[in-house]
PDB file of N, CA and C in Angstrom:
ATOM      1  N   UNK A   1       3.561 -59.612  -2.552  1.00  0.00           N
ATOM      2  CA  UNK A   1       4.763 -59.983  -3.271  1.00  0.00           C
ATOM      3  C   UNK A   1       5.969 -59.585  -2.418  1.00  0.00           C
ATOM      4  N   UNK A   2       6.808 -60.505  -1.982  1.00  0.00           N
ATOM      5  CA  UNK A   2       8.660 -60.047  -1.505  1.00  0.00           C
ATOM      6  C   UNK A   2       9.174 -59.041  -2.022  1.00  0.00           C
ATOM      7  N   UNK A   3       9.584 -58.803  -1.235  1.00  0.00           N
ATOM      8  CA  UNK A   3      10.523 -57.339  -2.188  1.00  0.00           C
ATOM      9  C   UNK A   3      11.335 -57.876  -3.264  1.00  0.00           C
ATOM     10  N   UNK A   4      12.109 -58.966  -2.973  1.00  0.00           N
ATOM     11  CA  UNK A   4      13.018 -59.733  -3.729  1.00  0.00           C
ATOM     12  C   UNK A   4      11.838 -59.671  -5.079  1.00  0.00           C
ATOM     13  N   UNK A   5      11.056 -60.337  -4.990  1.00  0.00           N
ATOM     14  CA  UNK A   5      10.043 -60.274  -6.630  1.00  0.00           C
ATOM     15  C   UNK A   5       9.828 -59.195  -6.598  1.00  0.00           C
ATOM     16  N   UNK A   6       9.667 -58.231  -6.002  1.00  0.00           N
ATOM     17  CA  UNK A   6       8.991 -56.938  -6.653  1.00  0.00           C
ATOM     18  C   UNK A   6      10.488 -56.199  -7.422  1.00  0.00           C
ATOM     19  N   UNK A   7      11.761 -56.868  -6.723  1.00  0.00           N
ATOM     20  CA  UNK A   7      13.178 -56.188  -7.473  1.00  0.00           C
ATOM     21  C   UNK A   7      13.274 -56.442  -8.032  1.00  0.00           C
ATOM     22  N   UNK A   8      12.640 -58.026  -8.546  1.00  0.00           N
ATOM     23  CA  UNK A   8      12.990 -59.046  -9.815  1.00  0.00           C
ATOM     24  C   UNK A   8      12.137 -58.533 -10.866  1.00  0.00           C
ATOM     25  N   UNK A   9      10.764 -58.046 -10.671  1.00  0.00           N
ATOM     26  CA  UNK A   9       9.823 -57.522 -11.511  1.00  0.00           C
ATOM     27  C   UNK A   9      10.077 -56.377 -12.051  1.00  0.00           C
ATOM     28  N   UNK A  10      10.917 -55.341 -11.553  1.00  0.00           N
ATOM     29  CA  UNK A  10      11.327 -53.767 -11.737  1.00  0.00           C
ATOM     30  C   UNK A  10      12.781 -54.372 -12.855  1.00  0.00           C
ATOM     31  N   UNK A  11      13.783 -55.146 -12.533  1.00  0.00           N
ATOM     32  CA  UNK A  11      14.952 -55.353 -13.586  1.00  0.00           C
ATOM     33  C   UNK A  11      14.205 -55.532 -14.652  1.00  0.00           C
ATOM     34  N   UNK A  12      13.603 -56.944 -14.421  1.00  0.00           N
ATOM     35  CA  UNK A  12      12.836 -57.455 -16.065  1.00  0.00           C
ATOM     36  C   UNK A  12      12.105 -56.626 -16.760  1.00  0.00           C
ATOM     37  N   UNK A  13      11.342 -55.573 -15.895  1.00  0.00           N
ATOM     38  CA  UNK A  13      10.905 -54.163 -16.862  1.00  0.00           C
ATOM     39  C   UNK A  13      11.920 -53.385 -17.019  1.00  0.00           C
ATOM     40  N   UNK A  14      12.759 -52.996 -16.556  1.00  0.00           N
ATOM     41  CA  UNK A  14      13.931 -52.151 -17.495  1.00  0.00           C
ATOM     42  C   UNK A  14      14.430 -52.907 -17.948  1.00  0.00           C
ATOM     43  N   UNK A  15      15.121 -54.083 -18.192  1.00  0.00           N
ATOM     44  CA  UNK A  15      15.166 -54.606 -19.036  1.00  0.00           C
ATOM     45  C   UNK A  15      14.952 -54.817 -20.745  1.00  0.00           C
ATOM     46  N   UNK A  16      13.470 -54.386 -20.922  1.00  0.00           N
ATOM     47  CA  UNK A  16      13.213 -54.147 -21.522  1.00  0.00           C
ATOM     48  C   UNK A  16      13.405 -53.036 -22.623  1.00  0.00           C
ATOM     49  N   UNK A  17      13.660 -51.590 -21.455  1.00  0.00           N
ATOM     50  CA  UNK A  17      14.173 -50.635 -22.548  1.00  0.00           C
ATOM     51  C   UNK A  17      15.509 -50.684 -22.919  1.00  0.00           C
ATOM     52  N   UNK A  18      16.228 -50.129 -24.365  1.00  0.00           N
ATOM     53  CA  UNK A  18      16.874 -50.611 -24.634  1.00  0.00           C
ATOM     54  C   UNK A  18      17.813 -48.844 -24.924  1.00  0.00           C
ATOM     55  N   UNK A  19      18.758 -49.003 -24.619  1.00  0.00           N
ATOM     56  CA  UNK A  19      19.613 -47.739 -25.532  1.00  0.00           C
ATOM     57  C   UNK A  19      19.599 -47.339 -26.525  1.00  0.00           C
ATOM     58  N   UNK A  20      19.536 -46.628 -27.101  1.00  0.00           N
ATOM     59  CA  UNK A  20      18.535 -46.220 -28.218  1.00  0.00           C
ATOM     60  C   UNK A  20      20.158 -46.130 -29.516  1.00  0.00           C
ATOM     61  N   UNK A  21      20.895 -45.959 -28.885  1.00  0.00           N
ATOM     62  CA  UNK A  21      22.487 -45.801 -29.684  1.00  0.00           C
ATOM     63  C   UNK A  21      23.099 -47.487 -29.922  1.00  0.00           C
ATOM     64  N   UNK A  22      22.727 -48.437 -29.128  1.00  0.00           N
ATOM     65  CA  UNK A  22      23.159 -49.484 -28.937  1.00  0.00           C
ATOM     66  C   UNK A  22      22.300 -50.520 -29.298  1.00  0.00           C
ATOM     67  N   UNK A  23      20.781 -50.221 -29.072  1.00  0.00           N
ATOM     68  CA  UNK A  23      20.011 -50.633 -29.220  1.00  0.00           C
ATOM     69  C   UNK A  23      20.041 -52.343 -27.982  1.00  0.00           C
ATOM     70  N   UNK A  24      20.730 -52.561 -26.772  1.00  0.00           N
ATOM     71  CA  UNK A  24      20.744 -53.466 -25.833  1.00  0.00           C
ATOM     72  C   UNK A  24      20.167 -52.865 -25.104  1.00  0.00           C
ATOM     73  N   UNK A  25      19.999 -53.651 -23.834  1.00  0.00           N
ATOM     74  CA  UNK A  25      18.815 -53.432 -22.678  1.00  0.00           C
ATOM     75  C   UNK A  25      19.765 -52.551 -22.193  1.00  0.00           C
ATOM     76  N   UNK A  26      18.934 -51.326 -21.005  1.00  0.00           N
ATOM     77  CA  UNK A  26      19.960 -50.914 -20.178  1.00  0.00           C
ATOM     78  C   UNK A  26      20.328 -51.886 -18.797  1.00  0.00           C
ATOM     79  N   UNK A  27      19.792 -52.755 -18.922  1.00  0.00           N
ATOM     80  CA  UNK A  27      20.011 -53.778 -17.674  1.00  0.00           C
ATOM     81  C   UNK A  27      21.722 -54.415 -18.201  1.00  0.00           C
ATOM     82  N   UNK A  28      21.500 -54.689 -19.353  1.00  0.00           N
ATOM     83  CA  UNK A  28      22.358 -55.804 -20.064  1.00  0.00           C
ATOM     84  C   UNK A  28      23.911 -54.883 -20.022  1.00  0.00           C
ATOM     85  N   UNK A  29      23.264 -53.788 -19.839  1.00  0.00           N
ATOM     86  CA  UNK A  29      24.460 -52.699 -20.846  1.00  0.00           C
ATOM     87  C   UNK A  29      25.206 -51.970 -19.225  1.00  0.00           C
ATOM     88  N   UNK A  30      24.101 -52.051 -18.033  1.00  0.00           N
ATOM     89  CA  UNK A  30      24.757 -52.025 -16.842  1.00  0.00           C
ATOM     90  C   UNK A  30      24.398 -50.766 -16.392  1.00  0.00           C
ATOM     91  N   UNK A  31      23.685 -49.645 -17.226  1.00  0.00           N
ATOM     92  CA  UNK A  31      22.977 -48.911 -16.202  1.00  0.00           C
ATOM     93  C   UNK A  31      22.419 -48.681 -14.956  1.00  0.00           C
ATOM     94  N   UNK A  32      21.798 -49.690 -15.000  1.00  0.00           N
ATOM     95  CA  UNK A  32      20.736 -50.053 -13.667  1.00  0.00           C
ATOM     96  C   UNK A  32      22.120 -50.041 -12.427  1.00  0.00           C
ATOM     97  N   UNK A  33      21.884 -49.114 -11.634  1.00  0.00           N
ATOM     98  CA  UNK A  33      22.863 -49.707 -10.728  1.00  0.00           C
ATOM     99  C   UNK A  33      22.375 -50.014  -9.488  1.00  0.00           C
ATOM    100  N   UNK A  34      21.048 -49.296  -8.934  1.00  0.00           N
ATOM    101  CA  UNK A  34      20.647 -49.684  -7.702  1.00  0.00           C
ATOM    102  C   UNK A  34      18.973 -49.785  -8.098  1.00  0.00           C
ATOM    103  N   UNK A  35      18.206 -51.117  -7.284  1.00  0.00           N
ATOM    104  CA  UNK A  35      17.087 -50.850  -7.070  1.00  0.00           C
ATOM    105  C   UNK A  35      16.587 -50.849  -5.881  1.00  0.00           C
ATOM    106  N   UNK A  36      15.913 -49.918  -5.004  1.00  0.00           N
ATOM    107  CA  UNK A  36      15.607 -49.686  -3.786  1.00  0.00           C
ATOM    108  C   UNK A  36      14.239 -50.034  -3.820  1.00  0.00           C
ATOM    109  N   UNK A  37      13.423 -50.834  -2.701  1.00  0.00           N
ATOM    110  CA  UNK A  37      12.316 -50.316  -2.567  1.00  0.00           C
ATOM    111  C   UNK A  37      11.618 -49.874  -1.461  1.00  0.00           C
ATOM    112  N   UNK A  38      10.411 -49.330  -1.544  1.00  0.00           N
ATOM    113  CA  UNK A  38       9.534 -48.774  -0.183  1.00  0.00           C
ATOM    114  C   UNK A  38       8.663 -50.013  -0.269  1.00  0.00           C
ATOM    115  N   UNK A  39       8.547 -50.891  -0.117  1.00  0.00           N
ATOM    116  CA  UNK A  39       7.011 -51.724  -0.108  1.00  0.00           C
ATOM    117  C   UNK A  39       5.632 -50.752   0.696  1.00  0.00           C
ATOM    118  N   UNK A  40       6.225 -50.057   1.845  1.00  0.00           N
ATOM    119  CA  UNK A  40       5.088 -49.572   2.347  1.00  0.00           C
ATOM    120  C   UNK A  40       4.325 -48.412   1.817  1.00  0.00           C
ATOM    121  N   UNK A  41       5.865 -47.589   1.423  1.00  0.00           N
ATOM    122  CA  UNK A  41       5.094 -46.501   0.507  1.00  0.00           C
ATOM    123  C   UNK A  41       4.366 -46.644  -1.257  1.00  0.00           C
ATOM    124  N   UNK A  42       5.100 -48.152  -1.203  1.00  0.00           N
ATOM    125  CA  UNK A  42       4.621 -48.338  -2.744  1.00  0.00           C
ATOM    126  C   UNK A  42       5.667 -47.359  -3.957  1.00  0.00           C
ATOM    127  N   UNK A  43       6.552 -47.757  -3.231  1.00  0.00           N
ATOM    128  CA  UNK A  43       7.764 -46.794  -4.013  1.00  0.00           C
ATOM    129  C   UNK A  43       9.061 -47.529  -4.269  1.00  0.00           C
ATOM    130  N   UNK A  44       9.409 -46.568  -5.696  1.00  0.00           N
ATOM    131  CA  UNK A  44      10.491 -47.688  -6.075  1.00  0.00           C
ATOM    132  C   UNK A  44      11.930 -46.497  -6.273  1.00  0.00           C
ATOM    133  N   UNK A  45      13.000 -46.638  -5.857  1.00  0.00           N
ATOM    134  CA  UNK A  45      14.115 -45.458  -5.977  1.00  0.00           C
ATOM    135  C   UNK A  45      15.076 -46.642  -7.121  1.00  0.00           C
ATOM    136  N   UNK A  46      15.284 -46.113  -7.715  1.00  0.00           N
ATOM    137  CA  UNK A  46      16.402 -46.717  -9.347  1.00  0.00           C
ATOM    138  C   UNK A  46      17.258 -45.315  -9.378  1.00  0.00           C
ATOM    139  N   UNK A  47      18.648 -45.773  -9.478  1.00  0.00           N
ATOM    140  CA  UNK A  47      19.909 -45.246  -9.839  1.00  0.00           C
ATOM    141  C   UNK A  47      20.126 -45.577 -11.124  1.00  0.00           C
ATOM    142  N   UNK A  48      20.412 -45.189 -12.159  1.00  0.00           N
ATOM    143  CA  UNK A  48      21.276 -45.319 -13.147  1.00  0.00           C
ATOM    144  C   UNK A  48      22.233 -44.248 -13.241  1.00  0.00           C
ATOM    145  N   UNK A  49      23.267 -44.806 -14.197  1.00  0.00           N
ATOM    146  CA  UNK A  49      24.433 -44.498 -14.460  1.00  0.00           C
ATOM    147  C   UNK A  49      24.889 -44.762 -15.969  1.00  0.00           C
ATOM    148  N   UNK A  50      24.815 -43.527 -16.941  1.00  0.00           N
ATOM    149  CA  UNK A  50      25.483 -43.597 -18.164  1.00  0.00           C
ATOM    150  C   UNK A  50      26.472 -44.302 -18.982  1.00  0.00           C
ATOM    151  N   UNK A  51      27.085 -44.847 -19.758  1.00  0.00           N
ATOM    152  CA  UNK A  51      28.162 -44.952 -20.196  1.00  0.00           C
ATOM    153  C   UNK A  51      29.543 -43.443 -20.091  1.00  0.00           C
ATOM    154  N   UNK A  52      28.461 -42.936 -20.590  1.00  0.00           N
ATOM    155  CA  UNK A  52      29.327 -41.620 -20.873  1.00  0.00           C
ATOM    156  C   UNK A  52      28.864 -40.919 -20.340  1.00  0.00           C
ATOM    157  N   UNK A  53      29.669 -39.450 -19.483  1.00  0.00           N
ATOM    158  CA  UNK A  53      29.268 -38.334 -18.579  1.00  0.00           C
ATOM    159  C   UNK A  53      28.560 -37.343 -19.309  1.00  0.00           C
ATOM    160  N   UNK A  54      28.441 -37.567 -20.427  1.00  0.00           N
ATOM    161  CA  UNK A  54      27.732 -36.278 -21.688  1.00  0.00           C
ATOM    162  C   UNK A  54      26.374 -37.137 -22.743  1.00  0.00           C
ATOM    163  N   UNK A  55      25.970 -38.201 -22.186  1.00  0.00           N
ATOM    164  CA  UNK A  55      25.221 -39.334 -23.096  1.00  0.00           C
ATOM    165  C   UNK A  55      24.052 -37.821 -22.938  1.00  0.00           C
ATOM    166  N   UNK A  56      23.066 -37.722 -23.966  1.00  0.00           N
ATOM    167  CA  UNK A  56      21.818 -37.454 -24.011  1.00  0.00           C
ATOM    168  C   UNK A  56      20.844 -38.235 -23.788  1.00  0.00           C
ATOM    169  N   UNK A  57      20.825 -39.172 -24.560  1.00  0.00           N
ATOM    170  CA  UNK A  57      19.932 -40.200 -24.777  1.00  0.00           C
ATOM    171  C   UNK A  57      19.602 -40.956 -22.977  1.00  0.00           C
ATOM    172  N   UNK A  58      20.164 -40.198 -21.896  1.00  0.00           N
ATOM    173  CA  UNK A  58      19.768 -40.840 -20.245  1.00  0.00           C
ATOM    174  C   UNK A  58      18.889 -40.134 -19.917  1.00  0.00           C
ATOM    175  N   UNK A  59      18.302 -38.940 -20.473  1.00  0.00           N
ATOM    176  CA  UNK A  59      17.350 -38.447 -19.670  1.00  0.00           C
ATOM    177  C   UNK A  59      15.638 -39.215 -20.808  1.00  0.00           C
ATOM    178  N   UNK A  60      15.797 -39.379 -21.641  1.00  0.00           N
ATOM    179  CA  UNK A  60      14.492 -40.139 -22.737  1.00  0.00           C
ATOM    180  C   UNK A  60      14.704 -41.471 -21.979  1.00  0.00           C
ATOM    181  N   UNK A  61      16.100 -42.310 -21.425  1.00  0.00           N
ATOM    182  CA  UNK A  61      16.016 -43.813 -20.706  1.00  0.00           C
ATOM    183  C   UNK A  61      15.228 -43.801 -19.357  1.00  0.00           C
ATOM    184  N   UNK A  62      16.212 -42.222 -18.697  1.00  0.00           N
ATOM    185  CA  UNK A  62      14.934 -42.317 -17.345  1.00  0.00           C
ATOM    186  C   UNK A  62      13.955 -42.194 -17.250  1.00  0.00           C
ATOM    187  N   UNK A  63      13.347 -41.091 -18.083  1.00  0.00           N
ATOM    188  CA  UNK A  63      12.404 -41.366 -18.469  1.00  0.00           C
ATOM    189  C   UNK A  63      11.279 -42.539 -18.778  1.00  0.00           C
ATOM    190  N   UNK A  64      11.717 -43.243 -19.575  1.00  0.00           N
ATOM    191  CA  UNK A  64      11.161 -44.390 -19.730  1.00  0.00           C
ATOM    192  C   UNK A  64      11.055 -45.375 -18.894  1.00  0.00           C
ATOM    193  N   UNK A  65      12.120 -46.003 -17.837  1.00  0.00           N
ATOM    194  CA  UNK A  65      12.474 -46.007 -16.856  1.00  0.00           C
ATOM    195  C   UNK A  65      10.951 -45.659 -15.604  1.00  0.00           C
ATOM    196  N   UNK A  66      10.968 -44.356 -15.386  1.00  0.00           N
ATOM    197  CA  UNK A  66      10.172 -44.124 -14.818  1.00  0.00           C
ATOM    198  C   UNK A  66       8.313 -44.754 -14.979  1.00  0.00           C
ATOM    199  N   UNK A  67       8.300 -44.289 -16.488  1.00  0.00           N
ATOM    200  CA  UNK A  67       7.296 -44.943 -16.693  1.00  0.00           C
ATOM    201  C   UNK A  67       7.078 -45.977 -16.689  1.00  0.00           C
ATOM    202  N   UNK A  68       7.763 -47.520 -17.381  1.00  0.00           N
ATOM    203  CA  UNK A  68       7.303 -48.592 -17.152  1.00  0.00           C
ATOM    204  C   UNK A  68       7.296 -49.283 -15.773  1.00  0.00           C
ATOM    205  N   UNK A  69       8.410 -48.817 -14.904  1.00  0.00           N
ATOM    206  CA  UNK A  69       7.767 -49.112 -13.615  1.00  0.00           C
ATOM    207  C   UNK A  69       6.949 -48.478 -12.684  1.00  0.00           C
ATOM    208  N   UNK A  70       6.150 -47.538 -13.001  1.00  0.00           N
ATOM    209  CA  UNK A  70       5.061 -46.833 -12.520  1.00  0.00           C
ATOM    210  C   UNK A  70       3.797 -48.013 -12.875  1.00  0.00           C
ATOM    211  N   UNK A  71       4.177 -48.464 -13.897  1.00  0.00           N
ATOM    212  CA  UNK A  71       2.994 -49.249 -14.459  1.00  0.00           C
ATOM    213  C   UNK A  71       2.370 -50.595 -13.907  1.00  0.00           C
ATOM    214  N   UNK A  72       4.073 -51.137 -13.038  1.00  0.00           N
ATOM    215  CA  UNK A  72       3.672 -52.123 -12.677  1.00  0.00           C
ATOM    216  C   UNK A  72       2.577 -52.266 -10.954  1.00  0.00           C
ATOM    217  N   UNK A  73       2.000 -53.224 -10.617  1.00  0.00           N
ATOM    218  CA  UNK A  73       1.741 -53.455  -9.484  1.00  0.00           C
ATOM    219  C   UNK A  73       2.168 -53.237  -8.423  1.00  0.00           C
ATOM    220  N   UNK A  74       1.860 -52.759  -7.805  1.00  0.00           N
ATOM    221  CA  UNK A  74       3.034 -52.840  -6.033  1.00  0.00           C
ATOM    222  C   UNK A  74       3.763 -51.063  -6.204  1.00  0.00           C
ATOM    223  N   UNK A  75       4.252 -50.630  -7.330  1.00  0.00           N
ATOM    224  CA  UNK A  75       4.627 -49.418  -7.533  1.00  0.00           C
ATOM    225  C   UNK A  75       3.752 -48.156  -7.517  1.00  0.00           C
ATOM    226  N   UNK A  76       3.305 -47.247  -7.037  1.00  0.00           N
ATOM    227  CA  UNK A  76       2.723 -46.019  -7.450  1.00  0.00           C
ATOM    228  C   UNK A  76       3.469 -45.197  -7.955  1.00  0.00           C
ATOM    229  N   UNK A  77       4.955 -44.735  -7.354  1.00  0.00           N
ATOM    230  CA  UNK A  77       5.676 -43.696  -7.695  1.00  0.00           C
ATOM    231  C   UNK A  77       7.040 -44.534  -7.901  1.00  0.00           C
ATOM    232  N   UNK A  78       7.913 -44.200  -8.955  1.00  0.00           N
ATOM    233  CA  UNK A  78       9.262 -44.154  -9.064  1.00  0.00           C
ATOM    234  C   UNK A  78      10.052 -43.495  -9.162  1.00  0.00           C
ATOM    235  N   UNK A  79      11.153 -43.257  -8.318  1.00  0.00           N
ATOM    236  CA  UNK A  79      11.985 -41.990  -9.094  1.00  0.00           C
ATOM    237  C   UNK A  79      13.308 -42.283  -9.349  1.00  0.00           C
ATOM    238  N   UNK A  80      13.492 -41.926 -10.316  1.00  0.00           N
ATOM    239  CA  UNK A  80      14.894 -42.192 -10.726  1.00  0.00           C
ATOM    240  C   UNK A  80      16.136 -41.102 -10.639  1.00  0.00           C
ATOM    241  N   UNK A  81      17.264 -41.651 -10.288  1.00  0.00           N
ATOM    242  CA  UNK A  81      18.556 -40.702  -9.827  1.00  0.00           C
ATOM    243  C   UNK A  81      19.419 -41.577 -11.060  1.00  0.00           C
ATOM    244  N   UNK A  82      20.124 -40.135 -11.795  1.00  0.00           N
ATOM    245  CA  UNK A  82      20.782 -40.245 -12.850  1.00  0.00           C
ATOM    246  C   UNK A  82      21.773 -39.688 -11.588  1.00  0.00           C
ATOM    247  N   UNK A  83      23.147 -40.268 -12.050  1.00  0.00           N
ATOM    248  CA  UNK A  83      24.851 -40.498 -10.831  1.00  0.00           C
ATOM    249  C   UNK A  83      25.538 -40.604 -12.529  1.00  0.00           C
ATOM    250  N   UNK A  84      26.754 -39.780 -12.230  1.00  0.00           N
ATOM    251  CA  UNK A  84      28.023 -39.891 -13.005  1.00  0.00           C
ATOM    252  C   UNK A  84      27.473 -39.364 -14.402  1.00  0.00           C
ATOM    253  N   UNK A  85      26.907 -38.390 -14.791  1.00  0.00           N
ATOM    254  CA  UNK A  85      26.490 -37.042 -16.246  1.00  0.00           C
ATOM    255  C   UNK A  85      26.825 -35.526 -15.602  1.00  0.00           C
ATOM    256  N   UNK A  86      26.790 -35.200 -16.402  1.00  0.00           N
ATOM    257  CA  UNK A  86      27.355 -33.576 -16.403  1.00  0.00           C
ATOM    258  C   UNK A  86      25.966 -32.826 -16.111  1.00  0.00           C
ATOM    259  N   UNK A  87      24.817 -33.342 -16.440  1.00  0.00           N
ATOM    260  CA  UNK A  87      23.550 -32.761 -16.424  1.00  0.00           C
ATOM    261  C   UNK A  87      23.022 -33.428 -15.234  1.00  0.00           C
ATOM    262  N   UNK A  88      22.920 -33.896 -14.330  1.00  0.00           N
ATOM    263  CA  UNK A  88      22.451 -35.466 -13.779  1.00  0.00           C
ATOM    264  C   UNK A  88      21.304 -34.426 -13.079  1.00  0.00           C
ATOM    265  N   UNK A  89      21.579 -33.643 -12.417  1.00  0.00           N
ATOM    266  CA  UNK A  89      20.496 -32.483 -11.385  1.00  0.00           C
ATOM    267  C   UNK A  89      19.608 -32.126 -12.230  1.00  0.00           C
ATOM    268  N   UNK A  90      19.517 -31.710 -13.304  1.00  0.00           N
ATOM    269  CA  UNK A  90      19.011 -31.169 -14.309  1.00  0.00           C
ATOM    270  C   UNK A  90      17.976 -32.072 -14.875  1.00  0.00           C
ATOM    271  N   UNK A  91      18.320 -33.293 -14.996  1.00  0.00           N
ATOM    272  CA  UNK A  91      17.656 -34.720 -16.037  1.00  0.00           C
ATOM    273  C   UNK A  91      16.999 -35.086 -14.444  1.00  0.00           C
ATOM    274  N   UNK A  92      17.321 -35.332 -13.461  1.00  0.00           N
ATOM    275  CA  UNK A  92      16.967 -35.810 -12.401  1.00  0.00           C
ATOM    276  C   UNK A  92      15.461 -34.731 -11.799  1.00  0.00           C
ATOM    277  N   UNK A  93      15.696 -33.155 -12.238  1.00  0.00           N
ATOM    278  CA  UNK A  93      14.476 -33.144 -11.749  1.00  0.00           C
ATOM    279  C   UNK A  93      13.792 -33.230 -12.546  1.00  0.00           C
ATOM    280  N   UNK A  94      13.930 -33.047 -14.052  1.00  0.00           N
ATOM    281  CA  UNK A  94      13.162 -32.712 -15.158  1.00  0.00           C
ATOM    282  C   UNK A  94      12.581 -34.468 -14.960  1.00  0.00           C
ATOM    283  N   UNK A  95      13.103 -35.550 -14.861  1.00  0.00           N
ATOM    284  CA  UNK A  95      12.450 -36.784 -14.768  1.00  0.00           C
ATOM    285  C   UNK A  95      11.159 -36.970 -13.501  1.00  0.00           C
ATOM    286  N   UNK A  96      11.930 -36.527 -12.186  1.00  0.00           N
ATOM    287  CA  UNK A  96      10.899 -36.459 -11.241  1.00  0.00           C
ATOM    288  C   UNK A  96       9.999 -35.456 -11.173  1.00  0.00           C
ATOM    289  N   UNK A  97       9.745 -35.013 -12.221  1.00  0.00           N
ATOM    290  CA  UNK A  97       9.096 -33.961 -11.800  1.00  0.00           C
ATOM    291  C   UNK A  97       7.342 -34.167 -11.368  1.00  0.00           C
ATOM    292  N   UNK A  98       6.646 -33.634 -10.703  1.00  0.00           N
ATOM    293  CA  UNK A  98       5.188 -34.618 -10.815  1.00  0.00           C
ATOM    294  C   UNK A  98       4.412 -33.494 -11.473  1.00  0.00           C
ATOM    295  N   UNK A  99       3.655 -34.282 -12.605  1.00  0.00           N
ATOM    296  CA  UNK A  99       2.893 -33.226 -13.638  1.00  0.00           C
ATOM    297  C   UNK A  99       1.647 -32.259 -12.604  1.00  0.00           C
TER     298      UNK A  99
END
């Protein structure tokens, strides 16, 4: 698969999750701000970015986030970087963390 589809495949799964306050996609709502990928390592790097510098509800999105594109094909690992929260270091490792 192109990277281009494998970027197209990673939006349309976040996509899917939705803000839990707003209840819209975080794609729709503009979170998503970067998708990077490794094709070789089978790795996917996602930026998001809050509405608000104090939201809670971004570390349960990256979360989720993380997981549904772990799920897909072509991905083994994702990690996600929370940019622009008061917590972002904090949610960022607690998200990457590997069990």
């Amino acid at each position: 698969m192109a990277e281009s589809e494998i970027r197209q495949t990673i939006q349309d799964k976040l996509a899917l999750i939705a803000d839990p306050h707003m209840g819209i996609s975080i794609v729709e709502m503009g979170l998503v701000r970067e998708i990077d990928i490794d094709e070789a390592n089978k790795k996917a790097d996602i930026t998001l970015s809050p509405t608000n510098p104090g939201c809670m509800s971004i570390a349960n999105i990256a979360m989720a986030a993380r997981l549904e594109v772990e799920k897909l094909d072509g991905i083994d690992k994702a990690e996600i970087k929370v940019i622009d929260h008061m917590m972002a270091d904090t949610i960022n490792e607690m998200v990457n963390k590997d069990e």
